[in-house]
Short mmCIF file of C-alpha atoms and ligand atoms in Angstrom, two decimals:
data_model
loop_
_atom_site.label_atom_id
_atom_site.label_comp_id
_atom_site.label_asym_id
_atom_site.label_seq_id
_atom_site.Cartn_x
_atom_site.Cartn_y
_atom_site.Cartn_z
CA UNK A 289 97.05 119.09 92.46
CA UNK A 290 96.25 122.38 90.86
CA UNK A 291 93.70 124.88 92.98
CA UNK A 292 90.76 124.85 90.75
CA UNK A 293 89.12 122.34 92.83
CA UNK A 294 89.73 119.97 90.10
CA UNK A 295 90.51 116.05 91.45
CA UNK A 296 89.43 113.65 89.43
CA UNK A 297 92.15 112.13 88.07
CA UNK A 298 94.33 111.93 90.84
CA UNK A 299 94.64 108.46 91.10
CA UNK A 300 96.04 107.55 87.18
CA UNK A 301 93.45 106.14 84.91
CA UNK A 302 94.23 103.55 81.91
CA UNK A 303 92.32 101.25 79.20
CA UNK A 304 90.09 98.80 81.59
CA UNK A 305 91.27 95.58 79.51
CA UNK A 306 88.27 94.29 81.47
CA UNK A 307 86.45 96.73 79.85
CA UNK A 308 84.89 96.40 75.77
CA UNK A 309 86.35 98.66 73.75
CA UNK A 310 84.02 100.89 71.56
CA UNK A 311 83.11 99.62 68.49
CA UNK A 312 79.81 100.78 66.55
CA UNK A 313 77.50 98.51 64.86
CA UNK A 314 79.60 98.61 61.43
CA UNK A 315 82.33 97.82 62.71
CA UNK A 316 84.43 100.71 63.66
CA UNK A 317 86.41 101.01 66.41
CA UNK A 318 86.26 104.58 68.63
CA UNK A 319 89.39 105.77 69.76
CA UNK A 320 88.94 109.47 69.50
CA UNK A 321 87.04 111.73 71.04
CA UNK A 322 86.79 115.43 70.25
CA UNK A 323 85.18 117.57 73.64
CA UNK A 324 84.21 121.26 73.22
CA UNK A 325 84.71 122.52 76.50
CA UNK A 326 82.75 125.53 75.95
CA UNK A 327 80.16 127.16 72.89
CA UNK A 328 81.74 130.99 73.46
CA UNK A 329 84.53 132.38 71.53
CA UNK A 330 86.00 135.71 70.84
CA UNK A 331 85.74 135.38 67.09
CA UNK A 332 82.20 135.34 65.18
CA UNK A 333 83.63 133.44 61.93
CA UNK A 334 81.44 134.23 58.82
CA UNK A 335 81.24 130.22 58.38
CA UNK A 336 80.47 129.47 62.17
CA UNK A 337 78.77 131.75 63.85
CA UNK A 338 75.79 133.94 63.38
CA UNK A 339 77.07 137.68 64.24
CA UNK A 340 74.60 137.75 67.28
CA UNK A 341 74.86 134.74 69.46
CA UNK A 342 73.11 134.12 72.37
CA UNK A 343 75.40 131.38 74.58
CA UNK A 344 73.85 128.54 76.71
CA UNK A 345 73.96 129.58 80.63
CA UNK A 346 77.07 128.37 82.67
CA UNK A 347 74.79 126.03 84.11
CA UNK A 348 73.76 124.04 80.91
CA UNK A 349 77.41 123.78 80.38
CA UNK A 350 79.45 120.69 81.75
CA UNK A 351 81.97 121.63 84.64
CA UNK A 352 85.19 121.28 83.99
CA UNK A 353 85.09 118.40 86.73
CA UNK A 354 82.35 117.42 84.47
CA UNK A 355 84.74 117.26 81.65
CA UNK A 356 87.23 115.53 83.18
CA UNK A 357 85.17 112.63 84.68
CA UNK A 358 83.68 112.12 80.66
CA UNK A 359 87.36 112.00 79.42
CA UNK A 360 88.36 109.28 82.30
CA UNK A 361 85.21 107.09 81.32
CA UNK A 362 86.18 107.45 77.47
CA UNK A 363 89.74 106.78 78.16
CA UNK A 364 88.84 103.62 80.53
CA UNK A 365 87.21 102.31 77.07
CA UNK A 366 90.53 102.64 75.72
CA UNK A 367 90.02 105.92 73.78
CA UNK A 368 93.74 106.95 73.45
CA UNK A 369 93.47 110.54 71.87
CA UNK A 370 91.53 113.50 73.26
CA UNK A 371 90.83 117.01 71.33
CA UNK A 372 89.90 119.71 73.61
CA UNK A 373 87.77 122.37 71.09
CA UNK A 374 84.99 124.75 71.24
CA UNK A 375 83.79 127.64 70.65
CA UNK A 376 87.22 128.77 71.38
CA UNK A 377 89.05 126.57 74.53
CA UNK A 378 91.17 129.06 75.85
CA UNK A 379 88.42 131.25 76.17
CA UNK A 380 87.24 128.63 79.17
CA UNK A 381 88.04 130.40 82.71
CA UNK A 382 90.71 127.22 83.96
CA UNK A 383 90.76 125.88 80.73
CA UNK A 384 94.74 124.88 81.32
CA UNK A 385 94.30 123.17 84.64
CA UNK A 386 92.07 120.10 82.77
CA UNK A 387 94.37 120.05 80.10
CA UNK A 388 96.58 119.70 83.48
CA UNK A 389 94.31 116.72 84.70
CA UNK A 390 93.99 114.83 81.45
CA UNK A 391 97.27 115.45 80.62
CA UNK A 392 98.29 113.05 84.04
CA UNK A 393 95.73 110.24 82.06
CA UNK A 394 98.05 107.09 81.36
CA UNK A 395 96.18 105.38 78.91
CA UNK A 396 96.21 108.86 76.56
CA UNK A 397 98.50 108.71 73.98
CA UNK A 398 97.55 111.95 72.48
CA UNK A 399 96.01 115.26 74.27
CA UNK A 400 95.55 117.73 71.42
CA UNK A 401 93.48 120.99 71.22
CA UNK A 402 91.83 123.19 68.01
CA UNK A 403 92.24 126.68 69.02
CA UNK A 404 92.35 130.09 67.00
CA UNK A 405 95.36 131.55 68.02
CA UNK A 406 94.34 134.12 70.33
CA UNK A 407 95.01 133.29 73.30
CA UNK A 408 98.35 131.21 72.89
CA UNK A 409 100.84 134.80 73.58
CA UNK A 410 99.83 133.72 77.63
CA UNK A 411 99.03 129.83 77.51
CA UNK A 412 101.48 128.29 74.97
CA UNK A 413 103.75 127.04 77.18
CA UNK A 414 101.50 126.14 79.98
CA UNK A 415 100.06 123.79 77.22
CA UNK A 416 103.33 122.00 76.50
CA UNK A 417 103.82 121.59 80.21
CA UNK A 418 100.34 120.04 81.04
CA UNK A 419 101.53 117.34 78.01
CA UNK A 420 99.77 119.08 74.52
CA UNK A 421 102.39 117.94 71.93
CA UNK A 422 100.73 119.15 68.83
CA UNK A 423 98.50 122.14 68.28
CA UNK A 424 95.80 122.97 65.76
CA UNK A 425 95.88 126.79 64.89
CA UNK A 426 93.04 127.58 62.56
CA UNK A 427 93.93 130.45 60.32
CA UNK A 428 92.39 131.54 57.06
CA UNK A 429 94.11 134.67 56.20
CA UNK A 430 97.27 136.97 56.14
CA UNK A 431 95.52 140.06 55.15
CA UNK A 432 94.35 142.05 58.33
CA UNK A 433 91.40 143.37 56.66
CA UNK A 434 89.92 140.26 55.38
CA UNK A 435 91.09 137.94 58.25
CA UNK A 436 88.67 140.64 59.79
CA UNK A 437 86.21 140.75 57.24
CA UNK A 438 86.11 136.37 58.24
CA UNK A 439 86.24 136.64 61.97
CA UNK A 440 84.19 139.94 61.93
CA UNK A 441 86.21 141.05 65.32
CA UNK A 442 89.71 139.71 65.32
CA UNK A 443 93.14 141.28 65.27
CA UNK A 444 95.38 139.53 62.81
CA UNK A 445 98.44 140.11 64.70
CA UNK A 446 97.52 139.28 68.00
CA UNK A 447 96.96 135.72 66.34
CA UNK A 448 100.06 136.07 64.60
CA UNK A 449 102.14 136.55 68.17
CA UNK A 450 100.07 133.71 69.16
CA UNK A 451 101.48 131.18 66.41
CA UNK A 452 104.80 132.62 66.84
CA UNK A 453 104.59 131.87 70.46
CA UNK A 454 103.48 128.60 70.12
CA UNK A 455 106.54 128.01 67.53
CA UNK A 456 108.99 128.83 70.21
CA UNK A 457 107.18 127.06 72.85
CA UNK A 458 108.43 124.01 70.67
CA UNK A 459 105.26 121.71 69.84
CA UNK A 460 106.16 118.69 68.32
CA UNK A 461 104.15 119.54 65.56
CA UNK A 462 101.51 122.75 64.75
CA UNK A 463 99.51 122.49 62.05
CA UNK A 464 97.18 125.52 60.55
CA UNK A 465 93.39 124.96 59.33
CA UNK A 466 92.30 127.33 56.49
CA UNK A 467 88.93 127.28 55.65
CA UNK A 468 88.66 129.04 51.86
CA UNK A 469 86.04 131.42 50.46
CA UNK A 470 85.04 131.80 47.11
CA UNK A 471 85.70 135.54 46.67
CA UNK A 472 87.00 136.08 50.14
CA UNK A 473 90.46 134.40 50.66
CA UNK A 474 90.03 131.60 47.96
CA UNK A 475 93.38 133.67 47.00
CA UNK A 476 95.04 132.87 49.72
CA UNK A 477 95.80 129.43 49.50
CA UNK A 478 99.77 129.47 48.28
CA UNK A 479 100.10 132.51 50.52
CA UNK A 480 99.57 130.02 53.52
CA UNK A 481 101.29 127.30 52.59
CA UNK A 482 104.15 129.07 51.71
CA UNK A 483 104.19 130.46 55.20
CA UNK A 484 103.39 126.68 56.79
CA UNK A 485 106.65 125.95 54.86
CA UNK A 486 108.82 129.04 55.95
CA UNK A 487 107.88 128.26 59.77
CA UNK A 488 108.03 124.27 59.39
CA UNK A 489 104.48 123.95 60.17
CA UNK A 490 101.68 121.56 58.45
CA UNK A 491 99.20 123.16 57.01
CA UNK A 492 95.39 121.64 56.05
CA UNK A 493 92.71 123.17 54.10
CA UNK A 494 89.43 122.53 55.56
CA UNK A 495 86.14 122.55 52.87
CA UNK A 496 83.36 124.56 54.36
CA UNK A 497 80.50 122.29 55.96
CA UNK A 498 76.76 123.36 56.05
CA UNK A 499 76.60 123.25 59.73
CA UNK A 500 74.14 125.84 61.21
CA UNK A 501 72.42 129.00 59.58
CA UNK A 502 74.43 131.88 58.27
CA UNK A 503 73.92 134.81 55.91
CA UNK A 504 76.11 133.81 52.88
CA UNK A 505 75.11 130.93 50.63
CA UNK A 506 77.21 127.72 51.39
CA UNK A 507 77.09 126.68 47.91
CA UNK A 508 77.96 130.37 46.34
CA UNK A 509 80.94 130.85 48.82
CA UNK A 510 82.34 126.60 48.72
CA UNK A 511 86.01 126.25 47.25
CA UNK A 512 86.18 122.47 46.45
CA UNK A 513 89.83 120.92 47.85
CA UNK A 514 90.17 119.40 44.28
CA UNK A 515 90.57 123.33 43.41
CA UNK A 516 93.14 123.88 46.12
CA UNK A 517 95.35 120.93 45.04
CA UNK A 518 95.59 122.13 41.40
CA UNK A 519 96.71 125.39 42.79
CA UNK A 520 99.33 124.15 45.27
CA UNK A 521 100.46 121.35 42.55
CA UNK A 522 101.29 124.20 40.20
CA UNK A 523 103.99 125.64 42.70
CA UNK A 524 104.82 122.39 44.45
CA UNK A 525 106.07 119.28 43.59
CA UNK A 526 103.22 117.67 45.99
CA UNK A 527 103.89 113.85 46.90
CA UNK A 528 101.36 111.78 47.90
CA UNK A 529 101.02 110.44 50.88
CA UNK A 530 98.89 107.65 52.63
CA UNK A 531 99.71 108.72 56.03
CA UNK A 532 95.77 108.88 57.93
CA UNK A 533 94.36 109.79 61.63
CA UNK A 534 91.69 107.72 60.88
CA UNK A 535 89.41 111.13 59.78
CA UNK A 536 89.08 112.89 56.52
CA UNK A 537 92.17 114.36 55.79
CA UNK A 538 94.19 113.20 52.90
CA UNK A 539 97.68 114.44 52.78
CA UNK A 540 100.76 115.49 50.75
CA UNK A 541 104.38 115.87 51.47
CA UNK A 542 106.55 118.98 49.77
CA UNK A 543 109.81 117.13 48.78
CA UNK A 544 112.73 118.84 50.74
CA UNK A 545 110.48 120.56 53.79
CA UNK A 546 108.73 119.29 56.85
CA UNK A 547 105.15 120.40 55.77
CA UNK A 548 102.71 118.28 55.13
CA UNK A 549 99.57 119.64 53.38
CA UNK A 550 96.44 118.21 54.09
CA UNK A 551 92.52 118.36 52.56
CA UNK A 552 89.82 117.81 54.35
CA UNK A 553 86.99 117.19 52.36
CA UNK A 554 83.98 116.15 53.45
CA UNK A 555 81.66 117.70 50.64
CA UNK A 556 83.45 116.05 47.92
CA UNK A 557 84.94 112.64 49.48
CA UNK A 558 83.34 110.45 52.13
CA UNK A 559 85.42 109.65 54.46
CA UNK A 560 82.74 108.14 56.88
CA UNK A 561 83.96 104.48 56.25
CA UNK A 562 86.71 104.88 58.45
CA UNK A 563 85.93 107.16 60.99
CA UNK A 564 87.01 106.42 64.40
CA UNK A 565 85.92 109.09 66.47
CA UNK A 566 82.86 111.02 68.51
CA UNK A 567 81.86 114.07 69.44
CA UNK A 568 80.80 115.79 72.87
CA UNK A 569 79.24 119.17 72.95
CA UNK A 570 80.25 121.57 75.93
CA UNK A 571 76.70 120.77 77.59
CA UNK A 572 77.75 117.11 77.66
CA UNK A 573 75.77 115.96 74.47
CA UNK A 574 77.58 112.42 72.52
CA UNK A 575 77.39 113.33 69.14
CA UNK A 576 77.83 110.38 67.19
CA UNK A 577 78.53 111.95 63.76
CA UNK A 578 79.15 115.67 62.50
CA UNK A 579 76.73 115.72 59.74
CA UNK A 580 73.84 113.76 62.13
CA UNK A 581 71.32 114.37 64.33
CA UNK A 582 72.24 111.51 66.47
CA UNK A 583 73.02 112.15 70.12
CA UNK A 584 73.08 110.75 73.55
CA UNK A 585 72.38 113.26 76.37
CA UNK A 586 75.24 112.27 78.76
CA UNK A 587 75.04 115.48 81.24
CA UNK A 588 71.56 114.32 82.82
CA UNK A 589 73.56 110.63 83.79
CA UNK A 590 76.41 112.76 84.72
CA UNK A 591 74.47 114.84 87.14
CA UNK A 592 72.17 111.67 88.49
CA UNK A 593 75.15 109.44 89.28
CA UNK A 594 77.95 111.99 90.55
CA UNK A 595 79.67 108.87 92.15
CA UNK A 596 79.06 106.13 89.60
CA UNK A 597 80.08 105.63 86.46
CA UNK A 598 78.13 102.50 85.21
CA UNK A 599 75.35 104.44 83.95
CA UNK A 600 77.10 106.43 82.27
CA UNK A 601 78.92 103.70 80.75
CA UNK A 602 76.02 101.76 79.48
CA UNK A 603 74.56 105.21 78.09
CA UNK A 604 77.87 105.24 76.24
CA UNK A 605 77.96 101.90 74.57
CA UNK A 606 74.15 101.88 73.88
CA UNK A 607 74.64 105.38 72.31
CA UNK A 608 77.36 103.97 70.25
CA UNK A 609 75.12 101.04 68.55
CA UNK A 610 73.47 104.29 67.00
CA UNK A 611 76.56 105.85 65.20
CA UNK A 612 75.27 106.54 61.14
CA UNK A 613 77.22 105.05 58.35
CA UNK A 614 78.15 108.39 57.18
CA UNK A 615 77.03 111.99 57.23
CA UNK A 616 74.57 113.26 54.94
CA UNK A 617 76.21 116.80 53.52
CA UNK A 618 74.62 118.18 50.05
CA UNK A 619 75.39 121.94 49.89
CA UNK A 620 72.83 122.08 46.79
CA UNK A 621 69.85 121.97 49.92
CA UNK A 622 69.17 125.53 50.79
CA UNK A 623 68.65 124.32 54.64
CA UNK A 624 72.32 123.48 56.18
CA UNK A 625 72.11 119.70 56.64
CA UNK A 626 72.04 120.04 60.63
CA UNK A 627 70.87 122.99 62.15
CA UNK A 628 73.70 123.58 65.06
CA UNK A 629 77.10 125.63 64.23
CA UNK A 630 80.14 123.66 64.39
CA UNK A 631 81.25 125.79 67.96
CA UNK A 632 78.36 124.04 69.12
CA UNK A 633 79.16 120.64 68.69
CA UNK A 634 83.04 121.33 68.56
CA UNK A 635 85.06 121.17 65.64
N1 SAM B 781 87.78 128.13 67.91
C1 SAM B 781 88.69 127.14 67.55
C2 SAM B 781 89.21 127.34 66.15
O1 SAM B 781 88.65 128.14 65.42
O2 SAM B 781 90.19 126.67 65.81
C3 SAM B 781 88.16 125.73 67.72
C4 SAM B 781 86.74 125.47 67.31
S1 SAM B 781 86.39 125.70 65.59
C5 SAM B 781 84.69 125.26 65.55
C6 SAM B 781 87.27 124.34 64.89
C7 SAM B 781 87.44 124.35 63.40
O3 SAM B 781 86.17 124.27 62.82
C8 SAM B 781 88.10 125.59 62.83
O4 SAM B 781 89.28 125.23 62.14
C9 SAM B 781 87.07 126.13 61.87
O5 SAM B 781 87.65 126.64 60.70
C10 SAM B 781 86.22 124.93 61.58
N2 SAM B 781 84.85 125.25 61.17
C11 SAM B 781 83.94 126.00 61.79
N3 SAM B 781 82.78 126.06 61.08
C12 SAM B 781 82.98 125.28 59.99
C13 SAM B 781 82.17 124.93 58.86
N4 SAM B 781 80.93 125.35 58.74
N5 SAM B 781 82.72 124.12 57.94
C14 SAM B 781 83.98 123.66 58.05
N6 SAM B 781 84.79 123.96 59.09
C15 SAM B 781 84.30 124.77 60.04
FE1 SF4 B 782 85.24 130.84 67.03
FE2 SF4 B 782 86.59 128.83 65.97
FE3 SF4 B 782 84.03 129.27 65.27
FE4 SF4 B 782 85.87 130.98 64.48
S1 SF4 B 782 85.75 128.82 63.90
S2 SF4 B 782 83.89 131.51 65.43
S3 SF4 B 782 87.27 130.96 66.13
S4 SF4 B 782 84.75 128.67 67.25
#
């Protein structure tokens, strides 16, 4: 048992088949869950963040005991893959020792995280160890200056040693999120795939959602994927392929290479149809969809039942019934279509 205090999971948790699994009121069955484990980050990304954030106090934000005991319930419902996000993850003080504790979960088929890179040069391999086989790097430029310009504070190169540390860690698979700017980095796009290729890594390009209030104009700065395709079909001999997580990435293979390249596109395709997973916020908030309103506060049941889980349960399911059909994005509305930032409600 690691020292953080941290013993939920001793005793190894699977799918209850006594249990229902969760399935909304169209239809869909849940077997995802993404969990920001905090709203801080060391990055202030044009697209994310306002440049002055104020963060919630520790004590609006779930424990990491807190965290764990969430995932347990989730996975007991026969969720089988777990994102850890934020804000950014690695930021969290402990953050490896619940990857450590879910990692031990048997019913889990995948633990996965969404990170920026900066802190993988000191937790790469402690990642592979606690059972991360896959990474999500999110990376949007090459170019020092602008991948400052985008994160406002961050050092290219320290990400840089990051990814290259997580490459010889030996991930089964590391893929790389770009997010593209009209006149920022909408350049950039062969530049990163052609270094996805050189490094065997996958590589998606992520179309910028109207999540929270910032100081450019969604609309003016938006890149459509249908752009980015035309670009990278010019260069590459892009296959199509129908391979799916059950989200809204569509994805190509590069004859002759291990990348995949994939689009997520949620301005111009709806992808809602098929969605299969939920969202929890680092202060313990089931958000049902990305692009709704619709939550379920889950830290109050947390914190009013420390030693059962039935409530909590039954908040769950009931909070499930209220899952939208789809999200509700139109970048032409000068408002963003919900007013929290993605590192809120964890990407
Ligand atoms: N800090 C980590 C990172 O950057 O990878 C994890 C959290 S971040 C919120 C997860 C992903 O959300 C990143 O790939 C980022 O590019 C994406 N993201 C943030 N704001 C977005 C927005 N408004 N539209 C689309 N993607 C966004
Ligand atoms: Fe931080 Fe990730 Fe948001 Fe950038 S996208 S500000 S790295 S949480």
């Amino acid at each position: 048992m690691v020292n953080s205090g941290l013993c939920i999971l001793s005793d190894k948790v699977k799918h209850d088949s006594s249990q229902p699994n969760l399935v909304d009121a169209f239809g869909r069955k849940i077997d995802y869950i993404r969990l920001s484990i905090t709203d801080r980050c060391d990055f202030r990304c044009v697209y994310c963040m306002g440049e002055n954030m104020t963060f919630l106090p520790r004590d609006e934000v779930l424990s990491l005991e807190e965290c764990a005991r969430l995932v347990k319930v989730f996975v007991s419902f026969g969720v089988s893959k777990v994102r850890i996000t934020g804000g950014e993850p690695l930021v969290r003080k402990n953050a490896i020792q619940l990857f450590e504790e879910i990692g031990q979960l048997q019913g889990l088929r995948e633990l996965v995280i969404t990170t920026n890179g900066s802190q993988l040069e000191h937790h790469a391999f402690a990642l592979k160890q606690a059972g991360v086989r896959r990474i999500n790097i999110s990376l949007d430029s090459l170019d020092a200056a602008r991948f400052r310009q985008i994160t406002r504070v961050a050092d290219l190169d320290k990400v840089l040693r990051g990814i290259a540390a997580a490459k010889q860690t030996g991930f089964e698979n590391i893929k790389l999120n770009a997010l593209l700017m009209r006149g920022i980095n909408d350049d950039e796009a062969l530049h990163l795939a052609a270094f996805a290729i050189e490094n065997g890594f996958d590589i998606s390009f992520i179309e910028e959602m109207p999540l929270g209030a910032v100081s450019h104009s969604r609309q003016s700065s938006y890149v459509s994927n249908e752009e980015t395709l035309k670009l990278l079909r010019a260069r590459y001999d892009l296959v199509s392929s129908n391979e799916t997580t059950g989200g809204p990435a569509r994805y190509w293979r590069i004859p002759n290479s291990k990348t995949k390249i994939g689009f997520i596109s949620p301005n111009s395709h709806n992808f809602c149809e098929a969605c299969n997973r939920v969202r929890i916020s680092c202060k313990g908030e089931l958000f049902l969809c990305l692009g709704q309103e619709n939550k379920v506060d889950l830290r109050p049941i947390l914190r009013a039942y420390p030693h059962d889980d039935k409530p909590l349960k039954q908040a769950i399911i009931r909070g499930l019934q209220t899952k939208p059909k789809g999200h509700d994005f139109d970048l032409k509305r000068a408002a963003p279509a919900v007013i929290r930032f993605m590192s809120h409600t964890g990407g």
